[in-house]
PDB file of C-alpha atoms and ligand atoms in Angstrom:
ATOM      1  CA  UNK T1093     -29.348  54.912 -43.258  1.00 93.00           C
ATOM      2  CA  UNK T1094     -26.190  55.980 -41.428  1.00 96.00           C
ATOM      3  CA  UNK T1095     -25.773  55.676 -37.663  1.00 97.00           C
ATOM      4  CA  UNK T1096     -26.372  59.380 -37.057  1.00 98.00           C
ATOM      5  CA  UNK T1097     -29.691  59.262 -38.885  1.00 98.00           C
ATOM      6  CA  UNK T1098     -30.670  56.059 -37.074  1.00 98.00           C
ATOM      7  CA  UNK T1099     -29.958  57.631 -33.671  1.00 98.00           C
ATOM      8  CA  UNK T1100     -31.986  60.696 -34.670  1.00 98.00           C
ATOM      9  CA  UNK T1101     -34.915  58.658 -36.002  1.00 98.00           C
ATOM     10  CA  UNK T1102     -35.210  56.116 -33.201  1.00 98.00           C
ATOM     11  CA  UNK T1103     -37.756  57.042 -30.536  1.00 98.00           C
ATOM     12  CA  UNK T1104     -40.283  55.300 -28.362  1.00 98.00           C
ATOM     13  CA  UNK T1105     -43.290  54.195 -30.392  1.00 98.00           C
ATOM     14  CA  UNK T1106     -46.463  52.897 -28.751  1.00 98.00           C
ATOM     15  CA  UNK T1107     -48.817  52.224 -31.692  1.00 98.00           C
ATOM     16  CA  UNK T1108     -48.115  49.991 -34.650  1.00 98.00           C
ATOM     17  CA  UNK T1109     -49.414  48.814 -37.976  1.00 98.00           C
ATOM     18  CA  UNK T1110     -50.846  45.297 -37.794  1.00 97.00           C
ATOM     19  CA  UNK T1111     -48.328  43.737 -40.212  1.00 98.00           C
ATOM     20  CA  UNK T1112     -45.902  41.304 -38.652  1.00 98.00           C
ATOM     21  CA  UNK T1113     -42.165  41.774 -39.121  1.00 98.00           C
ATOM     22  CA  UNK T1114     -40.833  38.847 -41.180  1.00 98.00           C
ATOM     23  CA  UNK T1115     -39.072  36.284 -38.996  1.00 98.00           C
ATOM     24  CA  UNK T1116     -36.015  36.466 -41.257  1.00 98.00           C
ATOM     25  CA  UNK T1117     -35.714  40.188 -40.423  1.00 98.00           C
ATOM     26  CA  UNK T1118     -36.072  39.594 -36.675  1.00 98.00           C
ATOM     27  CA  UNK T1119     -33.389  36.889 -36.855  1.00 98.00           C
ATOM     28  CA  UNK T1120     -31.067  39.134 -38.877  1.00 98.00           C
ATOM     29  CA  UNK T1121     -31.418  41.989 -36.383  1.00 98.00           C
ATOM     30  CA  UNK T1122     -30.709  39.714 -33.408  1.00 98.00           C
ATOM     31  CA  UNK T1123     -27.706  38.179 -35.198  1.00 98.00           C
ATOM     32  CA  UNK T1124     -26.291  41.679 -35.728  1.00 98.00           C
ATOM     33  CA  UNK T1125     -27.196  42.975 -32.258  1.00 98.00           C
ATOM     34  CA  UNK T1126     -25.093  40.208 -30.701  1.00 98.00           C
ATOM     35  CA  UNK T1127     -21.970  41.952 -32.053  1.00 98.00           C
ATOM     36  CA  UNK T1128     -22.348  44.325 -29.095  1.00 98.00           C
ATOM     37  CA  UNK T1129     -19.340  44.551 -26.754  1.00 98.00           C
ATOM     38  CA  UNK T1130     -19.718  43.062 -23.268  1.00 98.00           C
ATOM     39  CA  UNK T1131     -17.684  42.801 -20.079  1.00 97.00           C
ATOM     40  CA  UNK T1132     -15.089  40.026 -20.723  1.00 97.00           C
ATOM     41  CA  UNK T1133     -17.127  39.031 -23.796  1.00 98.00           C
ATOM     42  CA  UNK T1134     -19.549  37.328 -21.410  1.00 97.00           C
ATOM     43  CA  UNK T1135     -22.494  38.137 -23.757  1.00 98.00           C
ATOM     44  CA  UNK T1136     -24.977  37.858 -20.882  1.00 98.00           C
ATOM     45  CA  UNK T1137     -28.024  38.715 -23.019  1.00 98.00           C
ATOM     46  CA  UNK T1138     -30.862  36.333 -23.679  1.00 98.00           C
ATOM     47  CA  UNK T1139     -33.794  37.367 -25.835  1.00 98.00           C
ATOM     48  CA  UNK T1140     -37.131  35.722 -26.616  1.00 98.00           C
ATOM     49  CA  UNK T1141     -39.431  37.218 -29.219  1.00 98.00           C
ATOM     50  CA  UNK T1142     -43.076  36.275 -28.850  1.00 98.00           C
ATOM     51  CA  UNK T1143     -45.690  36.762 -31.577  1.00 98.00           C
ATOM     52  CA  UNK T1144     -49.067  35.475 -32.758  1.00 98.00           C
ATOM     53  CA  UNK T1145     -51.089  33.147 -30.537  1.00 98.00           C
ATOM     54  CA  UNK T1146     -48.222  32.746 -28.086  1.00 98.00           C
ATOM     55  CA  UNK T1147     -48.191  36.510 -27.509  1.00 98.00           C
ATOM     56  CA  UNK T1148     -51.951  36.514 -26.903  1.00 98.00           C
ATOM     57  CA  UNK T1149     -51.656  33.631 -24.403  1.00 98.00           C
ATOM     58  CA  UNK T1150     -48.864  35.399 -22.557  1.00 98.00           C
ATOM     59  CA  UNK T1151     -50.857  38.614 -22.480  1.00 98.00           C
ATOM     60  CA  UNK T1152     -53.826  36.782 -20.964  1.00 98.00           C
ATOM     61  CA  UNK T1153     -51.638  35.124 -18.331  1.00 98.00           C
ATOM     62  CA  UNK T1154     -50.124  38.465 -17.248  1.00 98.00           C
ATOM     63  CA  UNK T1155     -53.540  40.115 -17.234  1.00 97.00           C
ATOM     64  CA  UNK T1156     -54.875  37.311 -15.022  1.00 97.00           C
ATOM     65  CA  UNK T1157     -52.229  38.053 -12.382  1.00 98.00           C
ATOM     66  CA  UNK T1158     -53.042  41.760 -12.498  1.00 97.00           C
ATOM     67  CA  UNK T1159     -56.775  41.108 -12.230  1.00 96.00           C
ATOM     68  CA  UNK T1160     -56.158  38.798  -9.274  1.00 97.00           C
ATOM     69  CA  UNK T1161     -54.670  41.815  -7.538  1.00 96.00           C
ATOM     70  CA  UNK T1162     -51.089  40.566  -7.539  1.00 97.00           C
ATOM     71  CA  UNK T1163     -48.742  43.510  -7.078  1.00 96.00           C
ATOM     72  CA  UNK T1164     -45.756  43.907  -9.456  1.00 96.00           C
ATOM     73  CA  UNK T1165     -42.824  41.714  -8.404  1.00 97.00           C
ATOM     74  CA  UNK T1166     -39.804  42.546 -10.607  1.00 96.00           C
ATOM     75  CA  UNK T1167     -36.476  40.918  -9.703  1.00 95.00           C
ATOM     76  CA  UNK T1168     -34.552  44.148 -10.247  1.00 93.00           C
ATOM     77  CA  UNK T1169     -35.859  47.405  -8.727  1.00 91.00           C
ATOM     78  CA  UNK T1170     -37.652  49.299 -11.548  1.00 90.00           C
ATOM     79  CA  UNK T1171     -35.721  52.145 -13.182  1.00 89.00           C
ATOM     80  CA  UNK T1172     -38.410  54.607 -12.171  1.00 86.00           C
ATOM     81  CA  UNK T1173     -38.235  53.807  -8.457  1.00 89.00           C
ATOM     82  CA  UNK T1174     -36.323  55.785  -5.853  1.00 91.00           C
ATOM     83  CA  UNK T1175     -35.658  58.775  -8.099  1.00 95.00           C
ATOM     84  CA  UNK T1176     -34.692  62.094  -6.522  1.00 95.00           C
ATOM     85  CA  UNK T1177     -34.071  65.729  -7.499  1.00 96.00           C
ATOM     86  CA  UNK T1178     -33.675  66.566 -11.148  1.00 96.00           C
ATOM     87  CA  UNK T1179     -34.213  62.941 -12.183  1.00 96.00           C
ATOM     88  CA  UNK T1180     -37.562  62.831 -10.415  1.00 96.00           C
ATOM     89  CA  UNK T1181     -38.439  66.160 -12.061  1.00 96.00           C
ATOM     90  CA  UNK T1182     -37.602  64.825 -15.515  1.00 96.00           C
ATOM     91  CA  UNK T1183     -39.587  61.651 -14.921  1.00 95.00           C
ATOM     92  CA  UNK T1184     -42.623  63.697 -13.859  1.00 94.00           C
ATOM     93  CA  UNK T1185     -42.274  66.048 -16.847  1.00 95.00           C
ATOM     94  CA  UNK T1186     -42.055  63.031 -19.161  1.00 95.00           C
ATOM     95  CA  UNK T1187     -45.174  61.511 -17.609  1.00 93.00           C
ATOM     96  CA  UNK T1188     -47.172  64.733 -17.805  1.00 93.00           C
ATOM     97  CA  UNK T1189     -46.213  65.293 -21.449  1.00 94.00           C
ATOM     98  CA  UNK T1190     -47.258  61.728 -22.263  1.00 94.00           C
ATOM     99  CA  UNK T1191     -50.613  62.038 -20.448  1.00 94.00           C
ATOM    100  CA  UNK T1192     -51.302  65.437 -22.026  1.00 93.00           C
ATOM    101  CA  UNK T1193     -50.622  64.015 -25.478  1.00 94.00           C
ATOM    102  CA  UNK T1194     -53.380  61.487 -24.733  1.00 95.00           C
ATOM    103  CA  UNK T1195     -55.756  64.099 -23.222  1.00 95.00           C
ATOM    104  CA  UNK T1196     -55.393  62.465 -19.810  1.00 95.00           C
ATOM    105  CA  UNK T1197     -55.367  64.988 -16.964  1.00 92.00           C
ATOM    106  CA  UNK T1198     -52.515  64.549 -14.472  1.00 87.00           C
ATOM    107  CA  UNK T1199     -55.125  64.361 -11.677  1.00 91.00           C
ATOM    108  CA  UNK T1200     -57.033  61.614 -13.492  1.00 93.00           C
ATOM    109  CA  UNK T1201     -55.755  58.537 -11.649  1.00 93.00           C
ATOM    110  CA  UNK T1202     -57.910  55.983 -13.500  1.00 94.00           C
ATOM    111  CA  UNK T1203     -56.991  57.573 -16.854  1.00 94.00           C
ATOM    112  CA  UNK T1204     -53.303  57.310 -16.036  1.00 93.00           C
ATOM    113  CA  UNK T1205     -53.752  53.761 -14.842  1.00 94.00           C
ATOM    114  CA  UNK T1206     -55.538  52.803 -18.082  1.00 95.00           C
ATOM    115  CA  UNK T1207     -52.664  54.261 -20.080  1.00 94.00           C
ATOM    116  CA  UNK T1208     -50.164  52.378 -17.950  1.00 95.00           C
ATOM    117  CA  UNK T1209     -52.087  49.145 -18.490  1.00 96.00           C
ATOM    118  CA  UNK T1210     -51.440  49.403 -22.226  1.00 97.00           C
ATOM    119  CA  UNK T1211     -47.927  48.223 -21.399  1.00 98.00           C
ATOM    120  CA  UNK T1212     -49.393  44.780 -20.761  1.00 98.00           C
ATOM    121  CA  UNK T1213     -51.172  44.830 -24.093  1.00 98.00           C
ATOM    122  CA  UNK T1214     -47.720  45.317 -25.638  1.00 98.00           C
ATOM    123  CA  UNK T1215     -49.198  48.564 -27.013  1.00 98.00           C
ATOM    124  CA  UNK T1216     -50.887  46.469 -29.696  1.00 98.00           C
ATOM    125  CA  UNK T1217     -47.528  45.566 -31.252  1.00 98.00           C
ATOM    126  CA  UNK T1218     -47.303  42.393 -33.331  1.00 98.00           C
ATOM    127  CA  UNK T1219     -44.193  41.330 -31.397  1.00 98.00           C
ATOM    128  CA  UNK T1220     -42.841  41.556 -27.884  1.00 98.00           C
ATOM    129  CA  UNK T1221     -39.300  40.654 -26.871  1.00 98.00           C
ATOM    130  CA  UNK T1222     -38.105  39.814 -23.369  1.00 98.00           C
ATOM    131  CA  UNK T1223     -34.505  40.573 -22.438  1.00 98.00           C
ATOM    132  CA  UNK T1224     -33.033  38.680 -19.517  1.00 98.00           C
ATOM    133  CA  UNK T1225     -29.659  37.945 -17.978  1.00 98.00           C
ATOM    134  CA  UNK T1226     -28.471  35.910 -14.986  1.00 97.00           C
ATOM    135  CA  UNK T1227     -30.063  37.340 -11.857  1.00 94.00           C
ATOM    136  CA  UNK T1228     -26.788  36.805  -9.987  1.00 93.00           C
ATOM    137  CA  UNK T1229     -24.850  39.139 -12.254  1.00 94.00           C
ATOM    138  CA  UNK T1230     -24.244  42.623 -10.965  1.00 90.00           C
ATOM    139  CA  UNK T1231     -25.244  46.056 -12.159  1.00 89.00           C
ATOM    140  CA  UNK T1232     -22.166  46.520 -14.348  1.00 93.00           C
ATOM    141  CA  UNK T1233     -23.327  43.644 -16.546  1.00 94.00           C
ATOM    142  CA  UNK T1234     -26.559  45.531 -17.212  1.00 96.00           C
ATOM    143  CA  UNK T1235     -24.399  47.843 -19.369  1.00 97.00           C
ATOM    144  CA  UNK T1236     -23.965  44.919 -21.787  1.00 98.00           C
ATOM    145  CA  UNK T1237     -27.736  44.519 -21.877  1.00 98.00           C
ATOM    146  CA  UNK T1238     -28.213  48.213 -22.593  1.00 98.00           C
ATOM    147  CA  UNK T1239     -25.790  48.150 -25.496  1.00 98.00           C
ATOM    148  CA  UNK T1240     -27.501  45.037 -26.877  1.00 98.00           C
ATOM    149  CA  UNK T1241     -30.892  46.752 -26.558  1.00 98.00           C
ATOM    150  CA  UNK T1242     -29.671  49.886 -28.319  1.00 98.00           C
ATOM    151  CA  UNK T1243     -28.225  47.770 -31.124  1.00 98.00           C
ATOM    152  CA  UNK T1244     -31.646  46.164 -31.552  1.00 98.00           C
ATOM    153  CA  UNK T1245     -33.385  49.552 -31.632  1.00 98.00           C
ATOM    154  CA  UNK T1246     -31.013  51.060 -34.201  1.00 98.00           C
ATOM    155  CA  UNK T1247     -30.963  47.980 -36.418  1.00 98.00           C
ATOM    156  CA  UNK T1248     -34.765  47.945 -36.314  1.00 98.00           C
ATOM    157  CA  UNK T1249     -34.960  51.628 -37.278  1.00 98.00           C
ATOM    158  CA  UNK T1250     -32.713  50.955 -40.257  1.00 98.00           C
ATOM    159  CA  UNK T1251     -35.391  48.462 -41.388  1.00 98.00           C
ATOM    160  CA  UNK T1252     -38.354  50.800 -40.804  1.00 98.00           C
ATOM    161  CA  UNK T1253     -39.259  49.160 -37.483  1.00 98.00           C
ATOM    162  CA  UNK T1254     -39.688  50.938 -34.132  1.00 98.00           C
ATOM    163  CA  UNK T1255     -40.481  49.838 -30.621  1.00 98.00           C
ATOM    164  CA  UNK T1256     -41.017  50.623 -26.975  1.00 98.00           C
ATOM    165  CA  UNK T1257     -38.490  49.396 -24.416  1.00 98.00           C
ATOM    166  CA  UNK T1258     -40.570  48.488 -21.362  1.00 98.00           C
ATOM    167  CA  UNK T1259     -39.400  48.149 -17.807  1.00 97.00           C
ATOM    168  CA  UNK T1260     -43.085  47.399 -17.143  1.00 97.00           C
ATOM    169  CA  UNK T1261     -42.654  44.025 -18.831  1.00 98.00           C
ATOM    170  CA  UNK T1262     -40.246  42.968 -16.077  1.00 98.00           C
ATOM    171  CA  UNK T1263     -42.869  43.445 -13.366  1.00 98.00           C
ATOM    172  CA  UNK T1264     -44.842  40.187 -13.778  1.00 98.00           C
ATOM    173  CA  UNK T1265     -42.042  37.713 -14.563  1.00 98.00           C
ATOM    174  CA  UNK T1266     -43.950  34.613 -13.416  1.00 98.00           C
ATOM    175  CA  UNK T1267     -46.028  33.924 -16.561  1.00 98.00           C
ATOM    176  CA  UNK T1268     -43.191  35.080 -18.816  1.00 98.00           C
ATOM    177  CA  UNK T1269     -40.756  32.554 -17.365  1.00 98.00           C
ATOM    178  CA  UNK T1270     -43.388  29.861 -17.177  1.00 97.00           C
ATOM    179  CA  UNK T1271     -44.518  30.156 -20.792  1.00 98.00           C
ATOM    180  CA  UNK T1272     -41.365  31.242 -22.624  1.00 98.00           C
ATOM    181  CA  UNK T1273     -37.990  29.501 -23.028  1.00 98.00           C
ATOM    182  CA  UNK T1274     -35.934  31.625 -20.640  1.00 98.00           C
ATOM    183  CA  UNK T1275     -32.998  30.119 -18.705  1.00 97.00           C
ATOM    184  CA  UNK T1276     -33.976  29.298 -15.130  1.00 96.00           C
ATOM    185  CA  UNK T1277     -31.168  31.404 -13.636  1.00 97.00           C
ATOM    186  CA  UNK T1278     -32.147  34.472 -15.669  1.00 98.00           C
ATOM    187  CA  UNK T1279     -34.082  37.491 -14.493  1.00 97.00           C
ATOM    188  CA  UNK T1280     -36.011  39.719 -16.869  1.00 97.00           C
ATOM    189  CA  UNK T1281     -34.553  43.196 -17.213  1.00 97.00           C
ATOM    190  CA  UNK T1282     -37.059  44.636 -19.670  1.00 97.00           C
ATOM    191  CA  UNK T1283     -39.316  43.941 -22.589  1.00 98.00           C
ATOM    192  CA  UNK T1284     -39.464  45.508 -26.030  1.00 98.00           C
ATOM    193  CA  UNK T1285     -42.705  45.706 -27.998  1.00 98.00           C
ATOM    194  CA  UNK T1286     -41.988  46.349 -31.661  1.00 98.00           C
ATOM    195  CA  UNK T1287     -43.389  46.468 -35.164  1.00 98.00           C
ATOM    196  CA  UNK T1288     -43.929  48.867 -38.042  1.00 98.00           C
ATOM    197  CA  UNK T1289     -44.760  52.278 -36.523  1.00 98.00           C
ATOM    198  CA  UNK T1290     -48.086  54.032 -36.878  1.00 98.00           C
ATOM    199  CA  UNK T1291     -46.747  57.572 -36.649  1.00 97.00           C
ATOM    200  CA  UNK T1292     -50.253  59.029 -37.050  1.00 97.00           C
ATOM    201  CA  UNK T1293     -51.537  57.517 -33.801  1.00 97.00           C
ATOM    202  CA  UNK T1294     -52.194  60.025 -31.023  1.00 97.00           C
ATOM    203  CA  UNK T1295     -50.107  58.016 -28.558  1.00 97.00           C
ATOM    204  CA  UNK T1296     -47.056  58.596 -30.746  1.00 97.00           C
ATOM    205  CA  UNK T1297     -47.477  62.369 -30.849  1.00 96.00           C
ATOM    206  CA  UNK T1298     -45.441  63.294 -27.752  1.00 95.00           C
ATOM    207  CA  UNK T1299     -41.777  63.920 -28.513  1.00 96.00           C
ATOM    208  CA  UNK T1300     -39.433  63.813 -25.562  1.00 97.00           C
ATOM    209  CA  UNK T1301     -36.579  66.309 -25.426  1.00 97.00           C
ATOM    210  CA  UNK T1302     -33.041  66.003 -24.060  1.00 98.00           C
ATOM    211  CA  UNK T1303     -30.966  68.183 -21.754  1.00 97.00           C
ATOM    212  CA  UNK T1304     -28.442  70.627 -23.265  1.00 98.00           C
ATOM    213  CA  UNK T1305     -24.854  69.350 -23.585  1.00 98.00           C
ATOM    214  CA  UNK T1306     -23.520  71.487 -20.717  1.00 97.00           C
ATOM    215  CA  UNK T1307     -26.010  69.941 -18.273  1.00 96.00           C
ATOM    216  CA  UNK T1308     -24.468  66.496 -18.549  1.00 97.00           C
ATOM    217  CA  UNK T1309     -21.118  66.653 -20.369  1.00 98.00           C
ATOM    218  CA  UNK T1310     -17.653  68.134 -19.971  1.00 97.00           C
ATOM    219  CA  UNK T1311     -14.558  67.828 -22.105  1.00 97.00           C
ATOM    220  CA  UNK T1312     -11.481  68.521 -20.009  1.00 96.00           C
ATOM    221  CA  UNK T1313      -7.979  69.144 -21.371  1.00 95.00           C
ATOM    222  CA  UNK T1314      -6.520  71.495 -18.726  1.00 94.00           C
ATOM    223  CA  UNK T1315      -7.044  71.301 -14.979  1.00 92.00           C
ATOM    224  CA  UNK T1316      -7.072  74.471 -12.889  1.00 84.00           C
ATOM    225  CA  UNK T1317      -5.260  73.897  -9.571  1.00 75.00           C
TER     226      UNK T1317
HETATM  227  C1  FMN J 277     -35.003  50.751 -20.043  1.00 73.79           C
HETATM  228  C2  FMN J 277     -36.237  51.497 -20.474  1.00 73.79           C
HETATM  229  C3  FMN J 277     -37.457  51.170 -19.911  1.00 73.79           C
HETATM  230  C4  FMN J 277     -38.627  51.820 -20.328  1.00 73.79           C
HETATM  231  N1  FMN J 277     -39.832  51.422 -19.822  1.00 73.79           N
HETATM  232  C5  FMN J 277     -40.973  51.924 -20.366  1.00 73.79           C
HETATM  233  C6  FMN J 277     -42.235  51.369 -19.977  1.00 73.79           C
HETATM  234  O1  FMN J 277     -42.333  50.460 -19.163  1.00 73.79           O
HETATM  235  N2  FMN J 277     -43.348  51.876 -20.565  1.00 73.79           N
HETATM  236  C7  FMN J 277     -43.283  52.895 -21.509  1.00 73.79           C
HETATM  237  O2  FMN J 277     -44.332  53.301 -22.003  1.00 73.79           O
HETATM  238  N3  FMN J 277     -42.090  53.433 -21.877  1.00 73.79           N
HETATM  239  C8  FMN J 277     -40.944  52.954 -21.349  1.00 73.79           C
HETATM  240  N4  FMN J 277     -39.725  53.445 -21.750  1.00 73.79           N
HETATM  241  C9  FMN J 277     -39.671  54.540 -22.759  1.00 73.79           C
HETATM  242  C10 FMN J 277     -39.231  55.862 -22.151  1.00 73.79           C
HETATM  243  O3  FMN J 277     -40.326  56.444 -21.491  1.00 73.79           O
HETATM  244  C11 FMN J 277     -38.694  56.771 -23.274  1.00 73.79           C
HETATM  245  O4  FMN J 277     -37.514  56.212 -23.791  1.00 73.79           O
HETATM  246  C12 FMN J 277     -38.402  58.180 -22.806  1.00 73.79           C
HETATM  247  O5  FMN J 277     -39.581  58.825 -22.388  1.00 73.79           O
HETATM  248  C13 FMN J 277     -37.761  59.021 -23.908  1.00 73.79           C
HETATM  249  O6  FMN J 277     -38.596  59.078 -25.039  1.00 73.79           O
HETATM  250  P1  FMN J 277     -38.057  58.655 -26.464  1.00 73.79           P
HETATM  251  O7  FMN J 277     -37.484  57.269 -26.348  1.00 73.79           O
HETATM  252  O8  FMN J 277     -39.260  58.690 -27.370  1.00 73.79           O
HETATM  253  O9  FMN J 277     -37.018  59.645 -26.856  1.00 73.79           O
HETATM  254  C14 FMN J 277     -38.551  52.849 -21.316  1.00 73.79           C
HETATM  255  C15 FMN J 277     -37.304  53.180 -21.859  1.00 73.79           C
HETATM  256  C16 FMN J 277     -36.173  52.509 -21.453  1.00 73.79           C
HETATM  257  C17 FMN J 277     -34.850  52.863 -22.088  1.00 73.79           C
END
């Protein structure tokens, strides 16, 4: 698979086949993803992949906090917060398309909430990864994390694996940091549930579109004065 095909094939997948990804494959992908460029070669990324019983224990610990009524407490403000204008519009359109694909009415608060809660079930994926970097680093260093994440996604696609990047998995960092080997100084930026995709699942039916080139790009070679 060439890079163009990988970019075209990669999309957010929220239902998976039960088979685990071999550990050797996960290790290979992470080894390759680390070739990502980073500011000053600081390589700020840290990743933990959790599977099997450990994943179930973590899931239970997060669920316990939610059931106790603890509100989300991410270290970094969530990507979906504070949006305005066209960005808010796109977020809403994305949400409505997703709900509609699951036959959940936009006015159905509990239905939407139930769908949202699937984030904390890792969408049934056999694996969940947690990406963190030092909480004292600034926003520019998050670029390094994004490139690392995209490397993971594309390398996975090349191996028939897909996933769902999840800001939601940064919202209850307590159990994650308590149970998983994550450096003390690190803050969780996002999670990534992954496995072999079940393309037939209803939850994977919505396909998100992208804006036309002219709405976000310019190529300038002459300036008018
Ligand atoms: C950083 C990041 C965080 C995301 N967080 C979530 C999340 O918490 N839950 C979820 O279901 N999808 C999440 N997504 C998936 C986006 O909704 C998805 O990428 C977007 O709708 C475009 O769809 P596509 O990836 O299938 O093209 C996230 C994506 C990114 C890149």
